[in-house]
Amino acid sequence: MNKQVYTRVAALLLSIPILVFSCQSPSEEREPKRGLIAEKAMVVSARGEASRIGIEIMKKGGNAFDAMMATEMALAVTFPFAGNLGGGGFAVYRLANGEIGSIDYREKAPGAAHRDMYLDENGDVIPGLSTKGALASGVPGTIAGIFEAQSKFGKLEPKEILQPVIDLAKNGFVVSTQQAGRLQSIREVVREVNGENTFYGKEWNAGDTIKNIALAETLERIASNGRDEFYQGETAKILVDHMQKMGGIITEEDLAAYEAAWREPIVFDYKELRVISMAPPSSGGVTIGQILKMVEPYDLQAMGHNSVDYVQVLTEAMRRAYADRNYYLGDPDFVEIPIDELLDDDYLKERMGSFNPEMATLSADIAEGKVLFAESMETTHYSIMDEEGNALAVTTTLNGAYGSKVYLDELGFFMNNEMDDFSSKTGVPNMFGLIGADANSIAPGKRMLSSMTPTLVERDGKLWMILGTPGGSTIITAVAQTILNAYEFDMTMQEAVEAHRFHHQWLPDQILFEENTLDSALLKALSAKNYLINEGRTPIIGSVDAIMLLPDGKLEGGADPRRENEAAGY
Ligand code: DON
């Protein structure tokens, strides 16, 4: 601790001339800003109701896995932007006894999907086909995932867990300000896709109460009949019928064949930290591992948080890691991935060998596609810690905002547009500007590559942090920076979550800064070294929900103010 305070002071002194950007790192003069502090258990998620339902389940005697089922479904009710039954996700866990693992409930390509399904007769990508409408959806994994995890590790009955969620759907939730804006912005397209009378095509304003009776009924059937209700029951039939009428290709066989998969997490060391994150088909664990290990040899504290030197070294690591990500990673059930090689110390050292502190390494000169950073996009992450000491980091998504925009009015939920996470054509960017290769081409039953990075961090052998975020391709770099903020710059959980972030993903070759965080001195210094900076509209980069275990055994929540995230605990 003393060493840390000392190095922090030294770093601040050394970095005064180049501290030109952000600096939400704690200064010596002011009190550190803390998030919610709880004694025993905590949930941090995108909606207060979802965090509180998770807590309610744990107070009833449930553990983190029971709370996961409740929180995930409460997000499906109150946060239809990303919370879902029609999507998928990943969860990384660490049990109280230190055992670790993860579950992959990522969507799969339907059996009738094929490599060129989004290309026209000239071999060009048909705009919109993988992002909007029934053809954009993969086979959903969420219900399989939460039941698989809960049945293995949970303590309560699903019926008991789901009851408060069903009540919430019936009694309604209040539309928040941000939510009203989002609903407003997609209303037309939702009506275009689903017809004028569709539920979310109505005019919903801030303060209105939304009661989703169709979703309450779906959840009631799932509570009574279990996960097979979704994959083989009445719900499955309604889903398939609806999707096929809209030109989709998901069949009853696809649903019946869906299984969540237990995966070995990616584990690596960063100095005295042990990071546990998601393995392929998420690129999260491998890519965050590459980034952190590439910057490990540099004295980041001395550079100063978000200084020119810091932005530069992290950018170069991000650039190199995303180049590997896009080439090598895909569904491990379909492609061979050289994970050990990609995380090998010597390999990563060599990879950074071309880093020149005087000049940017420009990404390969590949013609850049149109990058839709401006596309409203949403995923959601929640972090859970129970009083027994079990920890869960869970990220779940429909991909884009409200997924494919296909809303199943009879069932009360949106379907994903996760097929866009495949590489529709080598070299053509998807909606996050990510360029894919063969490893991530479409094949029946294959899972599309993800950037979701639910992550746990141990410090000195003990659990220290639970974190993750939405943000498409920016997820990985947002999680990496949050860990570095807390570890290298000694920020509290809340400060680490709030600090300004930046992002680079190899292609397009540009550094993305959040709005109002790029000042002219930083721009000048980076431009002089040939860095390309996105000076246009800069969206927020992620919306991190995290928990830190403090030295006194208490828990600190980090709920990102970029969105309406909320921590609850006891
Ligand atoms: O799995 C992925 O990487 C994307 N489908 C995540 C989408 C996302 O984070 C959108 N949110 N902001």
Coordinates of C-alpha atoms and ligand atoms in Angstrom, one line a residue:
M1 CA 0.0 0.0 0.0
N2 CA 2.8 2.4 1.0
K3 CA 4.7 1.6 -2.1
Q4 CA 1.6 2.3 -4.1
V5 CA 1.0 5.7 -2.5
Y6 CA 4.7 6.5 -3.1
T7 CA 4.6 5.5 -6.7
R8 CA 1.4 7.4 -7.3
V9 CA 3.0 10.6 -5.9
A10 CA 6.1 10.0 -8.0
A11 CA 4.0 9.3 -11.1
L12 CA 2.0 12.5 -10.6
L13 CA 5.2 14.6 -10.2
L14 CA 6.9 13.0 -13.2
S15 CA 3.9 13.4 -15.4
I16 CA 2.9 17.0 -14.7
P17 CA 4.3 18.4 -18.0
I18 CA 2.4 15.8 -20.1
L19 CA -0.8 15.4 -18.1
V20 CA -2.9 17.0 -20.7
F21 CA -5.9 14.6 -21.0
S22 CA -8.6 13.7 -18.6
C23 CA -7.2 13.1 -15.3
Q24 CA -9.9 11.8 -13.3
S25 CA -7.2 10.0 -11.4
P26 CA -7.4 10.9 -7.8
S27 CA -5.4 13.9 -6.8
E28 CA -3.7 14.1 -3.5
E29 CA -5.9 17.0 -2.4
R30 CA -9.3 15.5 -2.7
E31 CA -11.1 12.6 -1.1
P32 CA -11.3 9.5 -3.4
K33 CA -14.7 9.2 -5.0
R34 CA -16.3 5.9 -3.9
G35 CA -19.2 4.0 -5.4
L36 CA -21.8 2.2 -3.2
I37 CA -20.2 0.3 -0.4
A38 CA -21.8 -2.9 0.8
E39 CA -20.9 -5.4 3.6
K40 CA -21.8 -8.7 2.0
A41 CA -23.3 -8.9 -1.5
M42 CA -23.7 -6.7 -4.5
V43 CA -25.2 -6.5 -8.0
V44 CA -24.2 -3.7 -10.4
S45 CA -26.3 -3.6 -13.6
A46 CA -27.8 -1.3 -16.2
R47 CA -31.1 -0.9 -14.3
G48 CA -31.8 -0.3 -10.6
E49 CA -34.7 -2.8 -10.7
A50 CA -32.5 -5.6 -12.1
S51 CA -29.8 -4.9 -9.5
R52 CA -32.4 -4.9 -6.7
I53 CA -34.1 -8.1 -7.9
G54 CA -30.7 -9.8 -7.8
I55 CA -30.2 -8.6 -4.3
E56 CA -33.7 -9.7 -3.3
I57 CA -33.0 -13.3 -4.5
M58 CA -29.7 -13.4 -2.5
K59 CA -31.5 -12.2 0.6
K60 CA -34.0 -15.0 0.1
G61 CA -31.1 -17.5 0.4
G62 CA -30.1 -17.6 -3.3
N63 CA -26.5 -17.3 -4.4
A64 CA -24.8 -15.4 -7.3
F65 CA -26.1 -17.9 -9.8
D66 CA -29.7 -17.6 -8.7
A67 CA -29.2 -13.8 -8.8
M68 CA -27.8 -14.1 -12.3
M69 CA -31.0 -15.7 -13.5
A70 CA -33.1 -13.1 -11.8
T71 CA -31.0 -10.1 -12.9
E72 CA -30.7 -11.3 -16.5
M73 CA -34.4 -11.7 -16.9
A74 CA -35.1 -8.4 -15.1
L75 CA -32.9 -6.7 -17.6
A76 CA -34.9 -8.4 -20.4
V77 CA -38.0 -6.8 -18.9
T78 CA -36.7 -3.3 -18.0
F79 CA -33.9 -2.8 -20.5
P80 CA -35.1 -4.3 -23.8
F81 CA -32.4 -2.4 -25.6
A82 CA -30.0 -5.1 -24.7
G83 CA -31.4 -7.3 -21.9
N84 CA -32.9 -10.3 -23.7
L85 CA -34.4 -13.7 -24.2
G86 CA -33.7 -13.4 -27.9
G87 CA -29.9 -12.9 -27.6
G88 CA -27.0 -14.5 -25.9
G89 CA -24.0 -13.9 -23.7
F90 CA -21.1 -15.1 -21.6
A91 CA -20.5 -15.5 -17.9
V92 CA -17.2 -15.9 -16.1
Y93 CA -17.4 -17.2 -12.5
R94 CA -15.1 -17.7 -9.5
L95 CA -16.5 -19.8 -6.7
A96 CA -15.8 -19.0 -3.0
N97 CA -13.3 -21.9 -3.0
G98 CA -11.3 -20.3 -5.9
E99 CA -12.6 -22.6 -8.6
I100 CA -13.0 -20.8 -11.9
G101 CA -15.0 -21.4 -15.0
S102 CA -17.2 -19.8 -17.7
I103 CA -20.3 -20.5 -19.7
D104 CA -20.8 -19.6 -23.3
Y105 CA -24.4 -19.0 -24.3
R106 CA -23.6 -17.1 -27.5
E107 CA -26.0 -17.4 -30.4
K108 CA -25.4 -19.9 -33.2
A109 CA -25.9 -19.5 -36.9
P110 CA -29.0 -21.4 -38.0
G111 CA -28.6 -24.7 -39.8
A112 CA -29.6 -23.1 -43.1
A113 CA -27.1 -20.3 -42.8
H114 CA -24.2 -20.3 -45.2
R115 CA -21.0 -18.4 -45.8
D116 CA -22.2 -16.0 -48.5
M117 CA -25.8 -15.5 -47.2
Y118 CA -25.4 -11.7 -47.0
L119 CA -23.8 -11.3 -50.4
D120 CA -25.5 -10.3 -53.7
E121 CA -24.8 -12.0 -57.0
N122 CA -21.7 -9.9 -57.5
G123 CA -20.3 -11.0 -54.2
D124 CA -20.9 -7.7 -52.5
V125 CA -22.4 -7.4 -49.0
I126 CA -26.1 -6.4 -49.1
P127 CA -26.4 -3.5 -46.7
G128 CA -28.6 -4.1 -43.7
L129 CA -29.3 -7.8 -44.3
S130 CA -27.1 -8.9 -41.3
T131 CA -28.3 -6.1 -39.1
K132 CA -32.0 -5.7 -39.6
G133 CA -34.9 -8.1 -40.0
A134 CA -35.4 -11.8 -39.3
L135 CA -32.4 -13.0 -41.4
A136 CA -30.0 -11.1 -39.0
S137 CA -30.8 -13.3 -36.0
G138 CA -28.7 -16.2 -34.6
V139 CA -30.3 -18.9 -32.5
P140 CA -30.7 -17.4 -29.1
G141 CA -28.7 -18.8 -26.1
T142 CA -29.8 -16.7 -23.1
I143 CA -32.4 -19.1 -21.6
A144 CA -30.1 -22.1 -22.1
G145 CA -27.2 -20.1 -20.4
I146 CA -29.0 -19.0 -17.3
F147 CA -30.6 -22.4 -16.7
E148 CA -27.4 -24.2 -17.3
A149 CA -25.5 -22.0 -14.8
Q150 CA -28.3 -21.9 -12.2
S151 CA -29.0 -25.6 -12.3
K152 CA -25.3 -26.4 -11.8
F153 CA -24.5 -23.9 -9.0
G154 CA -27.7 -22.3 -7.8
K155 CA -29.7 -23.1 -4.7
L156 CA -33.3 -22.0 -5.4
E157 CA -36.0 -23.2 -7.7
P158 CA -36.3 -21.3 -11.0
K159 CA -39.9 -20.7 -10.2
E160 CA -39.1 -18.8 -7.1
I161 CA -36.3 -16.9 -8.8
L162 CA -38.5 -15.8 -11.7
Q163 CA -41.6 -14.8 -9.7
P164 CA -40.4 -11.3 -8.9
V165 CA -39.4 -10.8 -12.5
I166 CA -42.8 -11.9 -13.7
D167 CA -44.4 -9.5 -11.2
L168 CA -42.2 -6.7 -12.5
A169 CA -43.3 -7.4 -16.1
K170 CA -46.9 -7.4 -15.0
N171 CA -46.8 -4.4 -12.7
G172 CA -44.5 -2.5 -15.1
F173 CA -41.4 -0.4 -15.0
V174 CA -41.0 3.3 -15.4
V175 CA -39.4 4.6 -18.6
S176 CA -36.2 6.5 -17.8
T177 CA -35.0 9.6 -19.6
Q178 CA -32.3 7.8 -21.6
Q179 CA -34.6 5.0 -22.4
A180 CA -37.3 7.4 -23.7
G181 CA -34.7 8.9 -26.1
R182 CA -33.7 5.5 -27.4
L183 CA -37.3 4.3 -27.8
Q184 CA -38.0 7.5 -29.7
S185 CA -35.1 7.1 -32.0
I186 CA -35.9 3.5 -33.0
R187 CA -39.7 3.8 -33.1
E188 CA -40.0 4.3 -36.8
V189 CA -37.7 1.4 -37.7
V190 CA -39.5 -0.9 -35.2
R191 CA -42.8 0.0 -36.8
E192 CA -41.3 -0.5 -40.3
V193 CA -40.1 -4.0 -39.3
N194 CA -43.0 -5.2 -37.2
G195 CA -46.0 -3.2 -38.3
E196 CA -47.7 -0.1 -36.8
N197 CA -49.4 -1.8 -33.9
T198 CA -46.2 -3.4 -32.5
F199 CA -45.7 -2.9 -28.7
Y200 CA -42.5 -0.8 -28.9
G201 CA -43.9 1.1 -31.8
K202 CA -46.1 3.0 -29.4
E203 CA -45.1 6.4 -28.1
W204 CA -43.4 5.8 -24.8
N205 CA -42.3 8.8 -22.8
A206 CA -40.1 9.3 -19.8
G207 CA -42.1 8.5 -16.7
D208 CA -44.6 6.2 -18.5
T209 CA -45.0 2.7 -17.0
I210 CA -44.5 -0.1 -19.4
K211 CA -46.3 -3.4 -18.5
N212 CA -45.2 -6.2 -20.7
I213 CA -47.9 -8.8 -20.3
A214 CA -46.8 -11.0 -23.2
L215 CA -43.3 -11.2 -21.7
A216 CA -44.8 -12.0 -18.2
E217 CA -46.7 -14.9 -19.8
T218 CA -43.6 -16.2 -21.6
L219 CA -41.7 -16.1 -18.3
E220 CA -44.5 -17.9 -16.5
R221 CA -44.4 -20.7 -19.0
I222 CA -40.6 -20.9 -18.7
A223 CA -40.8 -20.8 -14.9
S224 CA -43.3 -23.8 -15.0
N225 CA -41.7 -25.8 -17.8
G226 CA -38.0 -25.0 -17.6
R227 CA -35.5 -24.1 -20.3
D228 CA -37.1 -26.6 -22.8
E229 CA -40.2 -24.4 -22.9
F230 CA -38.0 -21.9 -24.9
Y231 CA -36.2 -24.5 -27.0
Q232 CA -38.9 -27.1 -27.6
G233 CA -42.2 -25.9 -26.2
E234 CA -45.0 -23.5 -27.2
T235 CA -42.5 -20.6 -27.0
A236 CA -40.2 -22.3 -29.5
K237 CA -43.1 -22.8 -31.9
I238 CA -44.3 -19.2 -31.7
L239 CA -40.8 -17.9 -32.2
V240 CA -40.1 -20.1 -35.3
D241 CA -43.4 -19.4 -36.8
H242 CA -43.0 -15.7 -36.4
M243 CA -39.5 -15.6 -37.7
Q244 CA -40.2 -17.7 -40.7
K245 CA -43.2 -15.5 -41.7
M246 CA -40.7 -12.6 -41.7
G247 CA -38.3 -14.4 -44.0
G248 CA -36.1 -15.8 -41.2
I249 CA -34.4 -19.2 -41.4
I250 CA -34.4 -20.4 -37.7
T251 CA -36.1 -23.7 -37.4
E252 CA -37.5 -25.8 -34.5
E253 CA -34.6 -28.1 -35.1
D254 CA -32.1 -25.2 -34.6
L255 CA -33.8 -24.3 -31.3
A256 CA -34.0 -27.9 -30.1
A257 CA -30.3 -28.4 -30.9
Y258 CA -29.1 -25.3 -29.0
E259 CA -26.8 -26.0 -26.0
A260 CA -24.8 -23.6 -23.9
A261 CA -21.2 -24.6 -23.6
W262 CA -18.9 -24.6 -20.5
R263 CA -15.5 -23.2 -21.5
E264 CA -12.1 -23.0 -19.8
P265 CA -11.6 -19.3 -19.2
I266 CA -8.5 -17.4 -20.5
V267 CA -6.2 -16.9 -17.5
F268 CA -3.0 -14.7 -17.5
D269 CA -0.9 -12.7 -15.1
Y270 CA -0.4 -9.0 -15.2
K271 CA 2.3 -8.2 -12.6
E272 CA 0.8 -9.4 -9.4
L273 CA -2.7 -9.7 -10.8
R274 CA -4.3 -12.8 -12.2
V275 CA -6.9 -12.0 -14.8
I276 CA -9.7 -14.5 -15.6
S277 CA -11.7 -13.7 -18.7
M278 CA -13.8 -15.2 -21.5
A279 CA -12.3 -17.6 -24.0
P280 CA -13.4 -17.9 -27.7
P281 CA -15.9 -17.6 -29.2
S282 CA -15.3 -14.3 -27.4
S283 CA -12.2 -12.5 -28.4
G284 CA -12.3 -10.7 -25.0
G285 CA -9.9 -12.8 -22.9
V286 CA -7.3 -13.4 -25.6
T287 CA -7.3 -9.8 -26.8
I288 CA -7.3 -8.1 -23.3
G289 CA -4.5 -10.6 -22.4
Q290 CA -2.4 -9.5 -25.4
I291 CA -3.0 -5.8 -24.6
L292 CA -2.1 -6.0 -20.9
K293 CA 0.9 -8.2 -21.5
M294 CA 2.2 -6.0 -24.2
V295 CA 2.1 -2.9 -22.0
E296 CA 3.3 -4.8 -18.9
P297 CA 7.0 -4.0 -19.4
Y298 CA 6.4 -0.2 -19.6
D299 CA 6.3 2.1 -16.6
L300 CA 2.7 3.3 -17.0
Q301 CA 2.6 5.0 -13.6
A302 CA 5.6 7.1 -14.5
M303 CA 3.9 8.1 -17.8
G304 CA 0.8 9.3 -16.1
H305 CA -2.8 8.4 -16.6
N306 CA -4.0 9.3 -20.2
S307 CA -0.8 11.2 -20.9
V308 CA 0.6 11.3 -24.4
D309 CA 3.0 8.5 -23.7
Y310 CA 0.4 6.4 -22.0
V311 CA -2.1 6.8 -24.9
Q312 CA 0.6 6.0 -27.3
V313 CA 1.9 2.8 -25.7
L314 CA -1.6 1.5 -25.1
T315 CA -2.7 2.4 -28.6
E316 CA 0.2 0.4 -30.1
A317 CA -0.7 -2.6 -28.0
M318 CA -4.4 -2.3 -28.9
R319 CA -3.5 -2.0 -32.6
R320 CA -1.4 -5.2 -32.6
A321 CA -3.9 -7.2 -30.5
Y322 CA -6.9 -6.3 -32.7
A323 CA -4.9 -7.3 -35.8
D324 CA -4.4 -10.7 -34.3
R325 CA -8.0 -10.9 -33.1
N326 CA -9.4 -10.2 -36.5
Y327 CA -7.2 -12.8 -38.2
Y328 CA -7.0 -15.7 -35.8
L329 CA -10.1 -15.8 -33.6
G330 CA -13.4 -17.5 -34.2
D331 CA -15.6 -20.3 -32.8
P332 CA -13.2 -22.8 -31.3
D333 CA -15.7 -25.6 -32.2
F334 CA -15.0 -24.8 -35.9
V335 CA -11.5 -23.3 -36.1
E336 CA -8.2 -23.9 -34.5
I337 CA -7.0 -21.0 -32.5
P338 CA -3.3 -20.7 -31.4
I339 CA -4.3 -19.3 -27.9
D340 CA -1.0 -20.2 -26.1
E341 CA 1.1 -18.7 -28.9
L342 CA -1.0 -15.5 -29.0
L343 CA -0.5 -15.1 -25.3
D344 CA 3.2 -16.1 -25.3
D345 CA 5.5 -13.6 -23.6
D346 CA 8.2 -13.8 -26.2
Y347 CA 5.7 -13.5 -29.0
L348 CA 4.2 -10.4 -27.5
K349 CA 7.6 -8.8 -26.8
E350 CA 8.5 -9.4 -30.4
R351 CA 5.2 -7.9 -31.5
M352 CA 6.0 -4.7 -29.6
G353 CA 9.5 -4.7 -31.0
S354 CA 8.4 -2.5 -33.8
F355 CA 7.0 0.1 -31.4
N356 CA 8.8 3.4 -32.0
P357 CA 8.0 6.0 -29.3
E358 CA 8.8 8.8 -31.8
M359 CA 6.3 7.7 -34.5
A360 CA 3.0 5.8 -34.9
T361 CA 3.1 2.4 -36.4
L362 CA 0.5 2.8 -39.1
S363 CA -1.9 -0.1 -39.5
A364 CA -1.6 -2.0 -42.8
D365 CA -2.9 0.1 -45.7
I366 CA -6.2 -1.7 -46.2
A367 CA -9.0 0.1 -48.0
E368 CA -11.3 1.1 -45.2
G369 CA -15.0 0.3 -45.4
K370 CA -17.7 2.6 -44.1
V371 CA -17.5 2.5 -40.4
L372 CA -20.7 2.9 -38.5
F373 CA -19.5 4.0 -35.1
A374 CA -22.5 6.3 -35.0
E375 CA -24.9 3.3 -35.0
S376 CA -26.6 3.2 -31.7
M377 CA -25.5 0.0 -30.1
E378 CA -26.1 -1.8 -26.9
T379 CA -25.1 -4.7 -24.9
T380 CA -25.3 -5.0 -21.2
H381 CA -23.0 -6.2 -18.4
Y382 CA -23.7 -7.0 -14.8
S383 CA -21.4 -8.0 -12.0
I384 CA -22.5 -10.1 -8.9
M385 CA -20.9 -11.0 -5.7
D386 CA -22.8 -13.1 -3.1
E387 CA -22.2 -13.4 0.6
E388 CA -20.6 -16.8 0.3
G389 CA -17.9 -15.3 -1.9
N390 CA -19.0 -16.5 -5.3
A391 CA -18.4 -14.0 -8.1
L392 CA -20.0 -13.6 -11.5
A393 CA -19.2 -11.3 -14.4
V394 CA -21.9 -11.6 -17.1
T395 CA -22.2 -9.8 -20.4
T396 CA -25.3 -10.3 -22.6
T397 CA -26.5 -8.8 -25.8
L398 CA -28.9 -8.5 -28.7
N399 CA -25.9 -6.9 -30.6
G400 CA -27.3 -3.7 -31.9
A401 CA -29.8 -1.5 -30.1
Y402 CA -33.0 -3.7 -29.9
G403 CA -31.1 -6.3 -32.0
S404 CA -32.6 -7.0 -35.4
K405 CA -35.6 -4.8 -34.4
V406 CA -37.8 -7.9 -34.9
Y407 CA -40.1 -7.9 -31.9
L408 CA -42.1 -11.0 -31.2
D409 CA -45.3 -9.3 -30.0
E410 CA -46.8 -12.7 -28.8
L411 CA -43.7 -13.4 -26.7
G412 CA -42.8 -9.9 -25.6
F413 CA -39.1 -9.7 -26.7
F414 CA -36.8 -8.6 -29.4
M415 CA -34.6 -10.9 -31.5
N416 CA -30.9 -10.4 -31.9
N417 CA -28.9 -9.3 -35.0
E418 CA -25.8 -11.2 -33.9
M419 CA -25.2 -12.6 -37.4
D420 CA -23.5 -9.3 -38.1
D421 CA -20.7 -10.3 -35.8
F422 CA -19.7 -12.9 -38.3
S423 CA -17.4 -11.7 -41.1
S424 CA -19.9 -11.5 -44.0
K425 CA -17.0 -11.1 -46.4
T426 CA -13.3 -11.0 -45.7
G427 CA -12.0 -7.5 -45.5
V428 CA -15.4 -5.8 -45.3
P429 CA -16.1 -4.2 -41.9
N430 CA -19.1 -5.1 -39.8
M431 CA -21.1 -2.5 -37.9
F432 CA -18.3 -2.0 -35.4
G433 CA -15.8 -1.5 -38.2
L434 CA -14.2 -4.8 -37.4
I435 CA -12.6 -6.6 -40.3
G436 CA -13.0 -10.3 -40.2
A437 CA -11.2 -13.2 -41.8
D438 CA -11.9 -16.8 -42.6
A439 CA -11.8 -17.9 -39.0
N440 CA -15.0 -15.9 -38.4
S441 CA -16.9 -16.8 -41.6
I442 CA -20.5 -18.0 -41.4
A443 CA -21.2 -21.7 -41.1
P444 CA -24.3 -23.6 -39.9
G445 CA -24.2 -24.1 -36.1
K446 CA -21.2 -21.8 -35.7
R447 CA -20.9 -19.1 -33.1
M448 CA -20.0 -15.6 -34.3
L449 CA -16.9 -14.0 -32.8
S450 CA -17.6 -11.6 -29.9
S451 CA -15.8 -8.9 -28.1
M452 CA -17.7 -9.4 -24.8
T453 CA -15.2 -9.5 -22.0
P454 CA -16.7 -10.4 -18.6
T455 CA -13.7 -10.5 -16.4
L456 CA -12.5 -11.3 -12.9
V457 CA -9.3 -10.1 -11.4
E458 CA -7.4 -11.7 -8.5
R459 CA -4.8 -9.7 -6.5
D460 CA -2.3 -11.6 -4.3
G461 CA -4.4 -14.7 -4.8
K462 CA -7.7 -13.2 -3.7
L463 CA -10.6 -12.0 -5.7
W464 CA -10.2 -8.3 -6.3
M465 CA -12.4 -7.1 -9.1
I466 CA -15.5 -8.2 -11.1
L467 CA -16.1 -6.2 -14.3
G468 CA -17.3 -5.9 -17.9
T469 CA -19.1 -3.5 -20.2
P470 CA -21.1 -3.1 -23.4
G471 CA -19.6 -1.2 -26.3
G472 CA -19.1 -3.6 -29.2
S473 CA -15.4 -3.6 -30.4
T474 CA -14.6 -1.1 -27.6
I475 CA -15.5 -3.5 -24.8
I476 CA -12.0 -5.0 -24.6
T477 CA -10.1 -1.7 -24.4
A478 CA -12.6 -0.3 -21.9
V479 CA -12.1 -3.3 -19.6
A480 CA -8.3 -3.1 -20.0
Q481 CA -8.3 0.6 -19.1
T482 CA -10.5 0.1 -16.1
I483 CA -8.1 -2.6 -14.7
L484 CA -5.1 -0.3 -15.3
N485 CA -6.9 2.7 -13.8
A486 CA -7.4 0.8 -10.5
Y487 CA -4.1 -1.1 -10.4
E488 CA -1.6 1.3 -11.9
F489 CA -3.2 4.6 -10.9
D490 CA -4.7 3.4 -7.6
M491 CA -8.2 4.7 -8.4
T492 CA -11.2 3.6 -6.5
M493 CA -13.7 1.3 -8.3
Q494 CA -16.0 4.3 -9.1
E495 CA -13.1 6.5 -10.3
A496 CA -11.7 3.7 -12.4
V497 CA -15.1 3.2 -14.1
E498 CA -15.6 7.0 -14.6
A499 CA -12.2 7.9 -16.0
H500 CA -12.1 9.0 -19.6
R501 CA -11.3 6.2 -22.1
F502 CA -9.9 5.9 -25.6
H503 CA -9.9 3.1 -28.1
H504 CA -7.9 1.8 -31.1
Q505 CA -8.8 -1.4 -33.0
W506 CA -6.1 -1.7 -35.7
L507 CA -8.6 -0.9 -38.5
P508 CA -9.8 1.8 -39.0
D509 CA -6.4 3.2 -38.1
Q510 CA -7.5 5.9 -35.7
I511 CA -7.7 6.6 -32.0
L512 CA -11.2 7.2 -30.8
F513 CA -11.6 9.5 -27.8
E514 CA -14.7 10.1 -25.9
E515 CA -16.5 13.4 -26.3
N516 CA -14.7 16.4 -24.8
T517 CA -11.7 14.4 -23.6
L518 CA -9.4 15.2 -26.5
D519 CA -7.7 18.6 -25.9
S520 CA -5.6 20.4 -28.4
A521 CA -2.3 19.7 -26.7
L522 CA -2.9 15.9 -26.8
L523 CA -4.1 16.1 -30.4
K524 CA -1.1 18.1 -31.4
A525 CA 1.4 15.8 -29.6
L526 CA -0.2 12.6 -31.1
S527 CA -0.6 14.1 -34.6
A528 CA 3.1 15.1 -34.6
K529 CA 3.8 11.4 -34.2
N530 CA 1.6 10.5 -37.1
Y531 CA -1.4 9.2 -35.1
L532 CA -4.7 9.4 -36.8
I533 CA -7.4 10.7 -34.5
N534 CA -11.1 10.5 -34.9
E535 CA -12.1 14.1 -34.3
G536 CA -15.6 13.5 -35.5
R537 CA -18.5 12.5 -33.3
T538 CA -17.1 10.4 -30.5
P539 CA -19.6 8.2 -28.7
I540 CA -19.1 7.0 -25.1
I541 CA -16.7 4.1 -24.9
G542 CA -18.4 1.4 -22.8
S543 CA -20.5 1.6 -19.7
V544 CA -18.7 -0.4 -17.1
D545 CA -20.4 -2.2 -14.2
A546 CA -17.9 -3.4 -11.7
I547 CA -17.3 -4.5 -8.1
M548 CA -14.1 -4.2 -6.1
L549 CA -13.3 -6.1 -3.0
L550 CA -11.7 -3.7 -0.5
P551 CA -9.0 -4.6 1.9
D552 CA -11.5 -4.4 4.8
G553 CA -13.6 -7.1 3.1
K554 CA -16.3 -4.7 2.0
L555 CA -17.5 -4.3 -1.6
E556 CA -17.3 -1.2 -3.6
G557 CA -19.6 -0.8 -6.7
G558 CA -18.6 1.0 -9.8
A559 CA -21.7 2.0 -11.7
D560 CA -20.9 3.9 -14.9
P561 CA -22.5 7.3 -15.1
R562 CA -22.2 7.2 -18.8
R563 CA -25.5 5.3 -18.7
E564 CA -28.1 4.8 -16.0
N565 CA -26.3 1.9 -14.2
E566 CA -27.0 1.3 -10.6
A567 CA -25.4 -0.7 -7.8
A568 CA -27.4 -2.4 -5.1
G569 CA -26.1 -4.3 -2.1
Y570 CA -26.3 -5.2 1.5
Ligands
DON1 O1 -20.5 -9.7 -29.1 C1 -20.1 -8.7 -29.5 O2 -18.9 -8.3 -29.5 C2 -21.1 -7.6 -29.9 N1 -22.3 -8.3 -30.4 C3 -21.4 -6.8 -28.7 C4 -22.4 -5.7 -29.0 C5 -22.3 -4.5 -28.1 O3 -21.5 -4.5 -27.2 C6 -23.2 -3.4 -28.5 N2 -23.1 -2.4 -27.4 N3 -22.8 -1.5 -27.1

